[in-house]
Short mmCIF file of N, CA and C in Angstrom, two decimals:
data_model
loop_
_atom_site.label_atom_id
_atom_site.label_comp_id
_atom_site.label_asym_id
_atom_site.label_seq_id
_atom_site.Cartn_x
_atom_site.Cartn_y
_atom_site.Cartn_z
N MET P 1 31.33 50.28 16.85
CA MET P 1 30.20 50.56 17.71
C MET P 1 29.96 52.07 17.76
N ALA P 2 28.72 52.49 17.59
CA ALA P 2 28.38 53.91 17.54
C ALA P 2 28.26 54.49 18.95
N SER P 3 28.60 55.74 19.08
CA SER P 3 28.45 56.41 20.37
C SER P 3 27.05 56.99 20.48
N ASN P 4 26.66 57.36 21.70
CA ASN P 4 25.34 57.96 21.90
C ASN P 4 25.23 59.32 21.24
N ALA P 5 26.36 60.01 21.02
CA ALA P 5 26.33 61.32 20.37
C ALA P 5 25.85 61.21 18.93
N ALA P 6 26.06 60.06 18.30
CA ALA P 6 25.64 59.88 16.91
C ALA P 6 24.20 59.40 16.80
N ALA P 7 23.55 59.10 17.92
CA ALA P 7 22.18 58.59 17.90
C ALA P 7 21.23 59.72 17.50
N PRO P 8 20.17 59.38 16.77
CA PRO P 8 19.18 60.39 16.43
C PRO P 8 18.54 60.95 17.70
N PHE P 9 18.10 62.21 17.64
CA PHE P 9 17.57 62.86 18.84
C PHE P 9 16.31 62.17 19.35
N TRP P 10 15.48 61.59 18.47
CA TRP P 10 14.27 60.92 18.92
C TRP P 10 14.61 59.68 19.72
N ARG P 11 15.70 58.99 19.36
CA ARG P 11 16.11 57.82 20.12
C ARG P 11 16.70 58.24 21.47
N SER P 12 17.46 59.34 21.47
CA SER P 12 18.01 59.87 22.72
C SER P 12 16.92 60.30 23.68
N ALA P 13 15.78 60.73 23.13
CA ALA P 13 14.65 61.15 23.95
C ALA P 13 13.82 59.96 24.44
N GLY P 14 14.20 58.75 24.03
CA GLY P 14 13.48 57.55 24.46
C GLY P 14 12.25 57.24 23.62
N MET P 15 12.17 57.78 22.40
CA MET P 15 11.04 57.53 21.52
C MET P 15 11.43 56.53 20.44
N THR P 16 10.41 55.93 19.83
CA THR P 16 10.65 55.16 18.62
C THR P 16 10.45 56.10 17.44
N TYR P 17 10.87 55.67 16.27
CA TYR P 17 10.71 56.52 15.09
C TYR P 17 9.22 56.73 14.79
N ILE P 18 8.41 55.70 15.00
CA ILE P 18 6.97 55.81 14.74
C ILE P 18 6.35 56.86 15.66
N THR P 19 6.73 56.86 16.94
CA THR P 19 6.21 57.85 17.88
C THR P 19 6.62 59.26 17.46
N HIS P 20 7.88 59.42 17.08
CA HIS P 20 8.37 60.73 16.62
C HIS P 20 7.62 61.17 15.36
N SER P 21 7.44 60.27 14.43
CA SER P 21 6.74 60.58 13.19
C SER P 21 5.30 60.99 13.45
N LYS P 22 4.63 60.27 14.35
CA LYS P 22 3.24 60.58 14.70
C LYS P 22 3.15 61.96 15.36
N LEU P 23 4.08 62.28 16.23
CA LEU P 23 4.12 63.58 16.89
C LEU P 23 4.29 64.71 15.88
N CYS P 24 5.22 64.53 14.95
CA CYS P 24 5.45 65.55 13.91
C CYS P 24 4.22 65.72 13.02
N ALA P 25 3.57 64.63 12.66
CA ALA P 25 2.38 64.71 11.82
C ALA P 25 1.26 65.46 12.52
N ASN P 26 1.07 65.19 13.82
CA ASN P 26 0.02 65.90 14.58
C ASN P 26 0.33 67.39 14.68
N LEU P 27 1.59 67.75 14.89
CA LEU P 27 1.96 69.17 14.94
C LEU P 27 1.67 69.86 13.61
N LEU P 28 2.00 69.20 12.53
CA LEU P 28 1.76 69.77 11.21
C LEU P 28 0.27 69.94 10.95
N ARG P 29 -0.54 68.92 11.28
CA ARG P 29 -1.99 69.02 11.07
C ARG P 29 -2.59 70.18 11.87
N ASN P 30 -2.09 70.39 13.08
CA ASN P 30 -2.62 71.47 13.92
C ASN P 30 -2.22 72.86 13.41
N CYS P 31 -1.20 72.95 12.58
CA CYS P 31 -0.77 74.24 12.02
C CYS P 31 -1.56 74.63 10.78
N LEU P 32 -2.28 73.69 10.19
CA LEU P 32 -3.02 73.98 8.96
C LEU P 32 -4.22 74.88 9.24
N LYS P 33 -4.60 75.64 8.22
CA LYS P 33 -5.80 76.48 8.29
C LYS P 33 -6.96 75.70 7.69
N GLU P 34 -8.16 76.13 8.04
CA GLU P 34 -9.36 75.51 7.47
C GLU P 34 -9.45 75.86 5.99
N PRO P 35 -9.96 75.04 5.14
CA PRO P 35 -10.56 73.73 5.30
C PRO P 35 -9.54 72.58 5.29
N TYR P 36 -8.27 72.90 5.11
CA TYR P 36 -7.25 71.86 5.01
C TYR P 36 -7.07 71.09 6.31
N LYS P 37 -7.25 71.77 7.44
CA LYS P 37 -7.09 71.12 8.73
C LYS P 37 -8.13 70.03 8.93
N SER P 38 -9.40 70.32 8.67
CA SER P 38 -10.45 69.32 8.86
C SER P 38 -10.29 68.16 7.88
N GLU P 39 -9.84 68.43 6.66
CA GLU P 39 -9.60 67.36 5.69
C GLU P 39 -8.48 66.44 6.16
N ALA P 40 -7.42 67.02 6.69
CA ALA P 40 -6.29 66.22 7.18
C ALA P 40 -6.69 65.40 8.40
N LEU P 41 -7.50 65.97 9.29
CA LEU P 41 -7.95 65.23 10.47
C LEU P 41 -8.85 64.06 10.09
N ASN P 42 -9.66 64.23 9.04
CA ASN P 42 -10.51 63.12 8.58
C ASN P 42 -9.69 62.00 7.97
N ARG P 43 -8.59 62.35 7.32
CA ARG P 43 -7.75 61.33 6.68
C ARG P 43 -6.98 60.49 7.68
N GLU P 44 -6.78 60.97 8.90
CA GLU P 44 -5.98 60.23 9.85
C GLU P 44 -6.76 59.11 10.56
N LYS P 45 -8.06 59.02 10.35
CA LYS P 45 -8.85 57.96 10.97
C LYS P 45 -8.45 56.61 10.37
N VAL P 46 -8.51 55.59 11.22
CA VAL P 46 -8.08 54.25 10.83
C VAL P 46 -9.27 53.30 10.90
N HIS P 47 -9.46 52.51 9.85
CA HIS P 47 -10.52 51.51 9.80
C HIS P 47 -9.88 50.15 9.62
N TYR P 48 -10.30 49.17 10.43
CA TYR P 48 -9.75 47.83 10.30
C TYR P 48 -10.76 46.82 10.83
N SER P 49 -10.55 45.56 10.52
CA SER P 49 -11.43 44.50 11.01
C SER P 49 -10.61 43.50 11.82
N ILE P 50 -11.27 42.90 12.80
CA ILE P 50 -10.64 41.91 13.67
C ILE P 50 -11.43 40.62 13.55
N SER P 51 -10.73 39.52 13.30
CA SER P 51 -11.37 38.21 13.24
C SER P 51 -10.76 37.32 14.31
N LYS P 52 -11.60 36.78 15.18
CA LYS P 52 -11.12 35.81 16.16
C LYS P 52 -11.15 34.43 15.52
N TRP P 53 -10.23 33.58 15.93
CA TRP P 53 -10.13 32.24 15.39
C TRP P 53 -10.50 31.23 16.47
N ALA P 54 -11.28 30.21 16.07
CA ALA P 54 -11.63 29.11 16.96
C ALA P 54 -11.63 27.83 16.15
N ASP P 55 -10.97 26.82 16.65
CA ASP P 55 -10.86 25.52 15.96
C ASP P 55 -10.30 25.68 14.54
N ALA P 56 -9.28 26.51 14.41
CA ALA P 56 -8.59 26.76 13.14
C ALA P 56 -9.49 27.35 12.07
N LYS P 57 -10.57 28.03 12.47
CA LYS P 57 -11.47 28.67 11.52
C LYS P 57 -11.75 30.09 12.00
N PRO P 58 -11.74 31.05 11.07
CA PRO P 58 -12.03 32.43 11.48
C PRO P 58 -13.50 32.62 11.80
N GLN P 59 -13.78 33.39 12.83
CA GLN P 59 -15.16 33.74 13.19
C GLN P 59 -15.55 35.00 12.43
N LYS P 60 -16.77 35.45 12.61
CA LYS P 60 -17.26 36.64 11.92
C LYS P 60 -16.41 37.85 12.33
N PRO P 61 -15.88 38.60 11.36
CA PRO P 61 -15.04 39.77 11.70
C PRO P 61 -15.87 40.92 12.26
N THR P 62 -15.24 41.72 13.12
CA THR P 62 -15.85 42.93 13.63
C THR P 62 -15.09 44.11 13.04
N ILE P 63 -15.81 45.12 12.61
CA ILE P 63 -15.22 46.30 12.01
C ILE P 63 -14.95 47.31 13.11
N ARG P 64 -13.73 47.86 13.13
CA ARG P 64 -13.35 48.88 14.11
C ARG P 64 -13.00 50.15 13.36
N SER P 65 -13.26 51.26 13.97
CA SER P 65 -12.89 52.55 13.41
C SER P 65 -12.36 53.39 14.57
N ASP P 66 -11.06 53.58 14.61
CA ASP P 66 -10.43 54.34 15.69
C ASP P 66 -9.72 55.53 15.13
N SER P 67 -9.71 56.60 15.89
CA SER P 67 -8.89 57.75 15.55
C SER P 67 -7.75 57.81 16.55
N PRO P 68 -6.62 58.38 16.21
CA PRO P 68 -5.47 58.42 17.10
C PRO P 68 -5.70 59.15 18.41
N ASP P 69 -6.70 60.04 18.48
CA ASP P 69 -6.95 60.80 19.70
C ASP P 69 -7.70 60.01 20.75
N GLU P 70 -8.30 58.89 20.38
CA GLU P 70 -9.11 58.11 21.34
C GLU P 70 -8.24 57.24 22.21
#
């Protein structure tokens, strides 16, 4: 059994690895100079579709576009 001293610092801080990774990525993007900063911010946007199901059949999907800052 591992001790808490061997735990990664992000776990000791009560974060998940995904949360830690997202935090580090945002810090790095904010350190970039233009035009690289705006290009990196545009790449982080997420596009996905959601389909609701009724009577075992998918309904018309809706397209969503969210950015992490919203």
